[in-house]
Structures are given as C-alpha cells and as structure tokens.
PDB file of C-alpha atoms and ligand atoms in Angstrom:
ATOM      1  CA  MET A   5       0.078   0.702   0.060  1.00  0.00           C
ATOM      2  CA  SER A   6       1.128   3.720  -0.707  1.00  0.00           C
ATOM      3  CA  VAL A   7       0.114   6.552   1.512  1.00  0.00           C
ATOM      4  CA  TYR A   8       0.270  10.268  -0.977  1.00  0.00           C
ATOM      5  CA  GLU A   9       0.460  13.553   1.121  1.00  0.00           C
ATOM      6  CA  ILE A  10      -0.679  15.992  -1.777  1.00  0.00           C
ATOM      7  CA  ARG A  11       1.866  18.942  -1.086  1.00  0.00           C
ATOM      8  CA  HIS A  12       0.218  20.864  -4.054  1.00  0.00           C
ATOM      9  CA  PRO A  13      -0.032  24.532  -3.506  1.00  0.00           C
ATOM     10  CA  LEU A  14      -3.764  24.892  -3.983  1.00  0.00           C
ATOM     11  CA  VAL A  15      -3.944  22.085  -1.580  1.00  0.00           C
ATOM     12  CA  ARG A  16      -1.947  23.438   1.354  1.00  0.00           C
ATOM     13  CA  HIS A  17      -3.510  27.066   0.952  1.00  0.00           C
ATOM     14  CA  LYS A  18      -7.099  25.649   1.108  1.00  0.00           C
ATOM     15  CA  LEU A  19      -6.350  23.035   3.718  1.00  0.00           C
ATOM     16  CA  GLY A  20      -4.645  26.005   5.996  1.00  0.00           C
ATOM     17  CA  LEU A  21      -7.646  28.092   5.378  1.00  0.00           C
ATOM     18  CA  MET A  22      -9.598  25.360   7.055  1.00  0.00           C
ATOM     19  CA  ARG A  23      -7.665  24.885   9.795  1.00  0.00           C
ATOM     20  CA  ASN A  24      -8.639  28.431  11.021  1.00  0.00           C
ATOM     21  CA  GLN A  25     -11.522  28.128  14.283  1.00  0.00           C
ATOM     22  CA  LYS A  26     -12.906  31.350  12.732  1.00  0.00           C
ATOM     23  CA  MET A  27     -13.905  29.818   9.301  1.00  0.00           C
ATOM     24  CA  SER A  28     -17.490  29.769   8.668  1.00  0.00           C
ATOM     25  CA  THR A  29     -20.032  26.395   7.919  1.00  0.00           C
ATOM     26  CA  ARG A  30     -20.049  27.876   4.397  1.00  0.00           C
ATOM     27  CA  GLY A  31     -16.315  27.857   3.757  1.00  0.00           C
ATOM     28  CA  PHE A  32     -15.293  24.803   5.527  1.00  0.00           C
ATOM     29  CA  ARG A  33     -18.532  23.287   3.945  1.00  0.00           C
ATOM     30  CA  LEU A  34     -17.001  24.831   0.375  1.00  0.00           C
ATOM     31  CA  LEU A  35     -13.099  24.207   1.087  1.00  0.00           C
ATOM     32  CA  ALA A  36     -13.951  20.110   1.850  1.00  0.00           C
ATOM     33  CA  SER A  37     -15.303  19.608  -1.369  1.00  0.00           C
ATOM     34  CA  GLU A  38     -12.570  21.880  -3.210  1.00  0.00           C
ATOM     35  CA  VAL A  39      -9.456  20.138  -1.389  1.00  0.00           C
ATOM     36  CA  GLY A  40     -11.738  16.349  -2.561  1.00  0.00           C
ATOM     37  CA  ASN A  41     -11.908  17.525  -5.986  1.00  0.00           C
ATOM     38  CA  LEU A  42      -7.893  18.437  -5.839  1.00  0.00           C
ATOM     39  CA  LEU A  43      -7.532  14.871  -3.828  1.00  0.00           C
ATOM     40  CA  THR A  44      -9.638  13.017  -6.923  1.00  0.00           C
ATOM     41  CA  TYR A  45      -7.614  14.708  -9.502  1.00  0.00           C
ATOM     42  CA  GLU A  46      -4.433  12.986  -7.864  1.00  0.00           C
ATOM     43  CA  ALA A  47      -6.124   9.475  -7.014  1.00  0.00           C
ATOM     44  CA  THR A  48      -7.603   8.988 -10.628  1.00  0.00           C
ATOM     45  CA  LYS A  49      -4.519  10.080 -12.298  1.00  0.00           C
ATOM     46  CA  ASP A  50      -2.978   6.336 -13.212  1.00  0.00           C
ATOM     47  CA  LEU A  51      -6.423   5.332 -14.644  1.00  0.00           C
ATOM     48  CA  GLU A  52      -6.108   2.777 -17.629  1.00  0.00           C
ATOM     49  CA  LEU A  53      -6.926   4.511 -21.195  1.00  0.00           C
ATOM     50  CA  GLU A  54      -7.923   3.161 -24.149  1.00  0.00           C
ATOM     51  CA  GLU A  55      -8.146   4.825 -27.630  1.00  0.00           C
ATOM     52  CA  TYR A  56     -11.018   4.529 -29.984  1.00  0.00           C
ATOM     53  CA  GLN A  57     -11.948   6.150 -33.391  1.00  0.00           C
ATOM     54  CA  GLN A  58     -14.459   8.795 -33.458  1.00  0.00           C
ATOM     55  CA  ASP A  59     -15.640  11.201 -36.287  1.00  0.00           C
ATOM     56  CA  GLY A  60     -14.354  14.554 -35.666  1.00  0.00           C
ATOM     57  CA  TRP A  61     -14.849  18.166 -37.780  1.00  0.00           C
ATOM     58  CA  CYS A  62     -12.341  17.384 -40.053  1.00  0.00           C
ATOM     59  CA  GLY A  63     -12.683  13.439 -40.434  1.00  0.00           C
ATOM     60  CA  SER A  64     -12.025  10.696 -38.158  1.00  0.00           C
ATOM     61  CA  VAL A  65      -9.772  11.308 -35.090  1.00  0.00           C
ATOM     62  CA  THR A  66      -8.238   8.963 -32.715  1.00  0.00           C
ATOM     63  CA  CYS A  67      -9.510   9.742 -29.036  1.00  0.00           C
ATOM     64  CA  GLU A  68      -8.917   8.163 -25.702  1.00  0.00           C
ATOM     65  CA  ARG A  69     -11.755   6.962 -22.834  1.00  0.00           C
ATOM     66  CA  ILE A  70     -11.048   5.377 -19.472  1.00  0.00           C
ATOM     67  CA  ARG A  71     -11.146   1.885 -19.830  1.00  0.00           C
ATOM     68  CA  GLY A  72     -12.244  -1.310 -17.666  1.00  0.00           C
ATOM     69  CA  LYS A  73     -12.924  -0.641 -14.141  1.00  0.00           C
ATOM     70  CA  LYS A  74     -16.452   1.604 -13.421  1.00  0.00           C
ATOM     71  CA  ILE A  75     -15.895   4.133 -10.083  1.00  0.00           C
ATOM     72  CA  THR A  76     -18.425   4.021  -7.216  1.00  0.00           C
ATOM     73  CA  VAL A  77     -17.695   7.161  -4.300  1.00  0.00           C
ATOM     74  CA  VAL A  78     -18.307   5.947  -0.985  1.00  0.00           C
ATOM     75  CA  PRO A  79     -19.202   9.022   1.175  1.00  0.00           C
ATOM     76  CA  ILE A  80     -18.416   7.752   4.662  1.00  0.00           C
ATOM     77  CA  LEU A  81     -21.917   9.474   6.264  1.00  0.00           C
ATOM     78  CA  ARG A  82     -21.759  11.927   7.743  1.00  0.00           C
ATOM     79  CA  ALA A  83     -18.642  13.785   7.304  1.00  0.00           C
ATOM     80  CA  GLY A  84     -17.753  12.053   3.959  1.00  0.00           C
ATOM     81  CA  LEU A  85     -20.879  13.645   2.350  1.00  0.00           C
ATOM     82  CA  GLY A  86     -18.489  17.168   2.428  1.00  0.00           C
ATOM     83  CA  MET A  87     -16.493  15.781   0.046  1.00  0.00           C
ATOM     84  CA  LEU A  88     -18.963  14.438  -2.129  1.00  0.00           C
ATOM     85  CA  ASP A  89     -19.978  17.109  -4.575  1.00  0.00           C
ATOM     86  CA  GLY A  90     -15.857  17.789  -5.394  1.00  0.00           C
ATOM     87  CA  VAL A  91     -15.766  14.501  -5.886  1.00  0.00           C
ATOM     88  CA  LEU A  92     -18.521  13.760  -8.261  1.00  0.00           C
ATOM     89  CA  GLU A  93     -17.676  17.030 -10.235  1.00  0.00           C
ATOM     90  CA  LEU A  94     -14.624  15.652 -11.939  1.00  0.00           C
ATOM     91  CA  ILE A  95     -16.614  11.910 -11.888  1.00  0.00           C
ATOM     92  CA  PRO A  96     -20.392  12.903 -12.692  1.00  0.00           C
ATOM     93  CA  SER A  97     -21.321   9.636 -13.756  1.00  0.00           C
ATOM     94  CA  ALA A  98     -20.012   7.525 -10.793  1.00  0.00           C
ATOM     95  CA  LYS A  99     -22.453   5.760  -9.113  1.00  0.00           C
ATOM     96  CA  ILE A 100     -22.701   6.630  -4.569  1.00  0.00           C
ATOM     97  CA  SER A 101     -22.172   3.904  -2.268  1.00  0.00           C
ATOM     98  CA  VAL A 102     -23.383   5.367   1.042  1.00  0.00           C
ATOM     99  CA  VAL A 103     -21.939   3.842   4.302  1.00  0.00           C
ATOM    100  CA  GLY A 104     -23.182   4.994   7.797  1.00  0.00           C
ATOM    101  CA  LEU A 105     -20.909   4.845  10.537  1.00  0.00           C
ATOM    102  CA  TYR A 106     -20.217   6.913  13.932  1.00  0.00           C
ATOM    103  CA  ARG A 107     -17.829   6.463  16.197  1.00  0.00           C
ATOM    104  CA  ASP A 108     -18.210   5.910  19.733  1.00  0.00           C
ATOM    105  CA  GLU A 109     -17.095   8.912  21.855  1.00  0.00           C
ATOM    106  CA  GLU A 110     -15.647   6.520  24.554  1.00  0.00           C
ATOM    107  CA  THR A 111     -14.078   3.475  22.807  1.00  0.00           C
ATOM    108  CA  PHE A 112     -13.431   5.108  19.324  1.00  0.00           C
ATOM    109  CA  GLU A 113     -14.840   2.096  17.915  1.00  0.00           C
ATOM    110  CA  PRO A 114     -17.155   2.679  14.777  1.00  0.00           C
ATOM    111  CA  VAL A 115     -20.580   1.667  14.786  1.00  0.00           C
ATOM    112  CA  SER A 116     -22.436   0.882  11.844  1.00  0.00           C
ATOM    113  CA  TYR A 117     -26.240   2.759  11.332  1.00  0.00           C
ATOM    114  CA  PHE A 118     -26.603   2.277   7.334  1.00  0.00           C
ATOM    115  CA  ASP A 119     -25.108   1.026   4.487  1.00  0.00           C
ATOM    116  CA  LYS A 120     -26.567   1.275   0.586  1.00  0.00           C
ATOM    117  CA  LEU A 121     -23.641   0.040  -1.961  1.00  0.00           C
ATOM    118  CA  ALA A 122     -23.780   0.264  -5.608  1.00  0.00           C
ATOM    119  CA  SER A 123     -25.435  -3.695  -6.680  1.00  0.00           C
ATOM    120  CA  ASP A 124     -22.261  -4.130  -9.039  1.00  0.00           C
ATOM    121  CA  ILE A 125     -19.956  -3.082  -6.827  1.00  0.00           C
ATOM    122  CA  ASP A 126     -17.461  -6.155  -7.441  1.00  0.00           C
ATOM    123  CA  GLN A 127     -17.100  -4.482 -10.693  1.00  0.00           C
ATOM    124  CA  ARG A 128     -16.423  -0.868  -9.164  1.00  0.00           C
ATOM    125  CA  MET A 129     -13.460   0.746  -8.011  1.00  0.00           C
ATOM    126  CA  SER A 130     -14.249   2.442  -4.754  1.00  0.00           C
ATOM    127  CA  LEU A 131     -13.104   5.530  -3.595  1.00  0.00           C
ATOM    128  CA  VAL A 132     -13.770   5.853  -0.184  1.00  0.00           C
ATOM    129  CA  VAL A 133     -14.055   9.384   0.970  1.00  0.00           C
ATOM    130  CA  ASP A 134     -14.256  10.694   4.333  1.00  0.00           C
ATOM    131  CA  PRO A 135     -12.689  14.157   6.092  1.00  0.00           C
ATOM    132  CA  MET A 136     -10.781  12.553   8.890  1.00  0.00           C
ATOM    133  CA  LEU A 137      -8.666   9.463   9.136  1.00  0.00           C
ATOM    134  CA  ALA A 138      -7.986   9.483  12.753  1.00  0.00           C
ATOM    135  CA  THR A 139      -7.918   5.527  14.611  1.00  0.00           C
ATOM    136  CA  GLY A 140      -8.593   4.216  11.069  1.00  0.00           C
ATOM    137  CA  GLY A 141     -11.293   2.390  12.658  1.00  0.00           C
ATOM    138  CA  SER A 142     -14.257   3.748  10.369  1.00  0.00           C
ATOM    139  CA  MET A 143     -12.006   3.654   7.578  1.00  0.00           C
ATOM    140  CA  ILE A 144     -11.007  -0.165   8.259  1.00  0.00           C
ATOM    141  CA  ALA A 145     -15.014  -0.940   8.441  1.00  0.00           C
ATOM    142  CA  THR A 146     -15.827   0.452   5.538  1.00  0.00           C
ATOM    143  CA  ILE A 147     -13.243  -1.284   3.680  1.00  0.00           C
ATOM    144  CA  ASP A 148     -14.100  -4.559   5.200  1.00  0.00           C
ATOM    145  CA  LEU A 149     -17.765  -4.080   4.243  1.00  0.00           C
ATOM    146  CA  LEU A 150     -16.793  -3.246   0.434  1.00  0.00           C
ATOM    147  CA  LYS A 151     -14.428  -6.081   0.519  1.00  0.00           C
ATOM    148  CA  LYS A 152     -17.175  -8.203   1.835  1.00  0.00           C
ATOM    149  CA  HIS A 153     -19.500  -7.326  -1.073  1.00  0.00           C
ATOM    150  CA  GLY A 154     -16.450  -8.035  -3.626  1.00  0.00           C
ATOM    151  CA  CYS A 155     -14.952  -4.960  -4.264  1.00  0.00           C
ATOM    152  CA  THR A 156     -11.313  -5.494  -5.156  1.00  0.00           C
ATOM    153  CA  THR A 157     -10.079  -2.101  -5.632  1.00  0.00           C
ATOM    154  CA  ILE A 158      -9.876   0.081  -3.058  1.00  0.00           C
ATOM    155  CA  ARG A 159      -8.720   4.014  -2.841  1.00  0.00           C
ATOM    156  CA  ALA A 160      -9.053   6.346   0.146  1.00  0.00           C
ATOM    157  CA  LEU A 161      -9.084  10.017   0.123  1.00  0.00           C
ATOM    158  CA  VAL A 162      -9.184  12.058   3.525  1.00  0.00           C
ATOM    159  CA  LEU A 163      -8.341  15.392   3.917  1.00  0.00           C
ATOM    160  CA  VAL A 164      -5.661  14.624   7.154  1.00  0.00           C
ATOM    161  CA  ALA A 165      -4.676  11.721   8.527  1.00  0.00           C
ATOM    162  CA  ALA A 166      -2.930  10.839  11.943  1.00  0.00           C
ATOM    163  CA  PRO A 167      -0.073   8.491  11.722  1.00  0.00           C
ATOM    164  CA  GLU A 168      -1.576   6.203  14.171  1.00  0.00           C
ATOM    165  CA  GLY A 169      -4.705   5.516  11.629  1.00  0.00           C
ATOM    166  CA  ILE A 170      -2.693   5.315   8.355  1.00  0.00           C
ATOM    167  CA  LYS A 171      -0.462   2.587  10.371  1.00  0.00           C
ATOM    168  CA  LYS A 172      -3.846   0.448  11.501  1.00  0.00           C
ATOM    169  CA  VAL A 173      -5.228   0.778   7.869  1.00  0.00           C
ATOM    170  CA  GLN A 174      -1.630  -0.334   6.230  1.00  0.00           C
ATOM    171  CA  GLU A 175      -1.652  -3.098   8.537  1.00  0.00           C
ATOM    172  CA  ALA A 176      -5.218  -4.582   8.391  1.00  0.00           C
ATOM    173  CA  HIS A 177      -5.777  -3.399   4.071  1.00  0.00           C
ATOM    174  CA  PRO A 178      -1.945  -3.264   2.853  1.00  0.00           C
ATOM    175  CA  ASP A 179      -3.762  -3.107  -1.021  1.00  0.00           C
ATOM    176  CA  VAL A 180      -5.289   0.180  -0.132  1.00  0.00           C
ATOM    177  CA  ASP A 181      -4.008   3.141  -1.343  1.00  0.00           C
ATOM    178  CA  ILE A 182      -4.418   6.699   0.852  1.00  0.00           C
ATOM    179  CA  TYR A 183      -4.575  10.061  -0.613  1.00  0.00           C
ATOM    180  CA  THR A 184      -4.315  12.641   1.681  1.00  0.00           C
ATOM    181  CA  ALA A 185      -4.087  16.204   1.892  1.00  0.00           C
ATOM    182  CA  SER A 186      -1.897  16.194   5.069  1.00  0.00           C
ATOM    183  CA  ILE A 187      -0.035  13.592   7.683  1.00  0.00           C
ATOM    184  CA  ASP A 188      -0.616  15.882  10.897  1.00  0.00           C
ATOM    185  CA  SER A 189       0.981  15.128  13.860  1.00  0.00           C
ATOM    186  CA  HIS A 190      -0.630  12.920  15.923  1.00  0.00           C
ATOM    187  CA  LEU A 191      -3.752  11.826  17.710  1.00  0.00           C
ATOM    188  CA  ASN A 192      -4.881  12.987  21.544  1.00  0.00           C
ATOM    189  CA  GLU A 193      -6.278  11.723  24.125  1.00  0.00           C
ATOM    190  CA  GLN A 194      -9.999  12.366  23.412  1.00  0.00           C
ATOM    191  CA  GLY A 195      -8.620  10.602  19.980  1.00  0.00           C
ATOM    192  CA  TYR A 196      -8.932  13.875  17.978  1.00  0.00           C
ATOM    193  CA  ILE A 197      -6.404  14.828  14.787  1.00  0.00           C
ATOM    194  CA  VAL A 198      -3.279  17.279  16.006  1.00  0.00           C
ATOM    195  CA  PRO A 199      -3.277  19.911  14.602  1.00  0.00           C
ATOM    196  CA  GLY A 200      -6.151  18.635  12.526  1.00  0.00           C
ATOM    197  CA  LEU A 201      -9.365  20.284  11.777  1.00  0.00           C
ATOM    198  CA  GLY A 202     -11.586  19.323  14.949  1.00  0.00           C
ATOM    199  CA  ASP A 203     -14.895  17.885  14.414  1.00  0.00           C
ATOM    200  CA  ALA A 204     -15.289  18.075  10.571  1.00  0.00           C
ATOM    201  CA  GLY A 205     -18.808  16.922  11.146  1.00  0.00           C
ATOM    202  CA  ASP A 206     -19.963  19.186  12.900  1.00  0.00           C
ATOM    203  CA  LYS A 207     -18.156  21.953  10.841  1.00  0.00           C
ATOM    204  CA  ILE A 208     -19.485  21.066   7.796  1.00  0.00           C
ATOM    205  CA  PHE A 209     -23.211  19.950   9.264  1.00  0.00           C
ATOM    206  CA  GLY A 210     -23.199  23.299  11.179  1.00  0.00           C
ATOM    207  CA  THR A 211     -23.966  21.175  14.817  1.00  0.00           C
ATOM    208  CA  LYS A 212     -22.292  21.879  17.868  1.00  0.00           C
TER     209      LYS A 212
HETATM  210  O1  PRP B   1     -10.713   7.313  11.845  1.00  0.00           O
HETATM  211  P1  PRP B   1     -11.576   7.019  13.104  1.00  0.00           P
HETATM  212  O2  PRP B   1     -11.097   7.009  14.336  1.00  0.00           O
HETATM  213  O3  PRP B   1     -12.296   5.860  12.896  1.00  0.00           O
HETATM  214  O4  PRP B   1     -12.430   8.799  13.037  1.00  0.00           O
HETATM  215  C1  PRP B   1     -12.766   9.178  12.169  1.00  0.00           C
HETATM  216  C2  PRP B   1     -14.149   9.294  12.254  1.00  0.00           C
HETATM  217  O5  PRP B   1     -14.930   9.974  12.931  1.00  0.00           O
HETATM  218  C3  PRP B   1     -15.618  11.355  12.140  1.00  0.00           C
HETATM  219  O6  PRP B   1     -16.946  10.549  11.976  1.00  0.00           O
HETATM  220  P2  PRP B   1     -17.909  10.957  13.445  1.00  0.00           P
HETATM  221  O7  PRP B   1     -17.713   9.543  13.833  1.00  0.00           O
HETATM  222  O8  PRP B   1     -17.536  11.941  14.057  1.00  0.00           O
HETATM  223  O9  PRP B   1     -19.568  10.902  12.617  1.00  0.00           O
HETATM  224  P3  PRP B   1     -20.294  12.246  11.758  1.00  0.00           P
HETATM  225  O10 PRP B   1     -19.089  12.188  10.397  1.00  0.00           O
HETATM  226  O11 PRP B   1     -21.199  11.701  11.752  1.00  0.00           O
HETATM  227  O12 PRP B   1     -19.523  13.470  12.496  1.00  0.00           O
HETATM  228  C4  PRP B   1     -15.151  11.247  10.632  1.00  0.00           C
HETATM  229  O13 PRP B   1     -15.508  11.901   9.819  1.00  0.00           O
HETATM  230  C5  PRP B   1     -14.551   9.532  10.604  1.00  0.00           C
HETATM  231  O14 PRP B   1     -15.642   9.424   9.876  1.00  0.00           O
HETATM  232  O1  URA B   2      -9.593  14.439  14.603  1.00  0.00           O
HETATM  233  C1  URA B   2     -10.796  14.088  14.550  1.00  0.00           C
HETATM  234  C2  URA B   2     -11.192  12.580  14.654  1.00  0.00           C
HETATM  235  C3  URA B   2     -12.167  12.206  14.645  1.00  0.00           C
HETATM  236  N1  URA B   2     -13.326  12.790  13.871  1.00  0.00           N
HETATM  237  C4  URA B   2     -13.495  14.346  13.678  1.00  0.00           C
HETATM  238  O2  URA B   2     -13.707  14.525  13.264  1.00  0.00           O
HETATM  239  N2  URA B   2     -12.057  14.589  13.922  1.00  0.00           N
HETATM  240 MG1   MG B   3     -18.195  13.836  13.482  1.00  0.00          MG
END
C-alpha cells in the first residue's frame, strides 16, 4: 500500500484556510469539497486509457477514454458527504455507495447504522471519502464491508490523516492506497487529530 500526501500549493492553501477556528460553516463546506476535488484528480491519474475512433470536424480522429473498471464513490456518513460534490464534479457518472458509521465517543470504535452499496460494486473501483482518518477504525470497517461485497480495488481519500490511523489501515488492508492532503502530528487523548480540523462532521453540518 502507498500513502500519498498531496502537497500541491492549492491543497496546502485551502487546507490552511480550513484549519482557521473562525472559518464559517459555508466556507468549511466549500473548502472540503474543493480539496476533495483536488484529491480525486490525484487519485485517478493512473486510470487506464483505451483508444477509440470517432468522427471529428475534419474526419476520423483517434481519442482516448477511461478503460475497464468504473467507479463508485463511497462517502462515510456524515462528514464524507462534505467531499462528495467535489468528487462528483470530476466523475459525474459515478455510482454512490453510502456507508453510515459513527465513532463511539468513549471506545472510538465505529458503530454501523446504514449502508446502501452499488449493486455491481464487485466490478467497480471504490473511492472512499471521509475528511478524517483518526484511529482508522471507521475506514477499516468501511473497507471490510466493501471487500465483503466483492470490491477488489479500493482507494481512500481523506483531508487529514493521523500517523496512527494510517498504520492501522496499512496493517489491516495493505492493498488500499491512501490519498491525503496532510499527514498530521498525532491523536490526542480524545482521539482527535492534532492539529487536525476539529470535528469535521459538526463543521460541515453546522451542528454544535
Ligand atoms: O478514524 P476514526 O477514529 O474512526 O475517526 C474518523 C471518523 O470520525 C468522524 O466521524 P464521526 O464519527 O464524528 O461521525 P460524523 O461524520 O457523523 O460526524 C470522521 O468523519 C470519520 O468518519
Ligand atoms: O480529529 C477528528 C477525529 C475524528 N473525527 C473528527 O471529526 N475529527
Ligand atoms: Mg463527527
């Protein structure tokens, strides 16, 4: 498995804005989507292409299109929805597979409350989106579920990742690549990423 920290200046700039305690709900939501878009661009840059012929303005022209596996985007509720628009802007015909999980505040264990996956997920590449990879429990549970349904190609896109969570995901699912805008310092005693973004779900939904 590879971990890609995307250090593009636009990503660094936008993530810096998201870390500002005074950032509005509207601004945070917009930025989550924009960084999600940039991570998608990076996470899809090795998709295989195939050539095809079509009629252009001056006759037949050889073009390229994405070959083989189609994509399903997998937002982890709630906070993953904040990245979804940005991902779909680049992959508008992707199917969406929703996974509902919340993290128990005391044990940090993920608790499942909903899922609805694309019926042909075994033939698709999954792009799992969630702003935060903290202990890694939510991401591991999601990947477990996708694999249980036959999905074989999975990439994780997260805005901020903790080293502890990356290690856990690597151990549990060595075949899954992680794309992140930042590998931060560590987790605090409450399981929050430092410096992180705070509670991404609350910031995106304007709760609390
Ligand atoms: O790596 P982990 O330790 O599992 O933590 C990360 C999870 O915690 C947050 O969700 P949360 O449980 O707050 O749910 P929400 O999106 O509904 O706010 C976040 O969006 C991840 O899903
Ligand atoms: O830092 C963290 C950890 C888990 N969930 C969040 O929203 N933020
Ligand atoms: Mg939350």
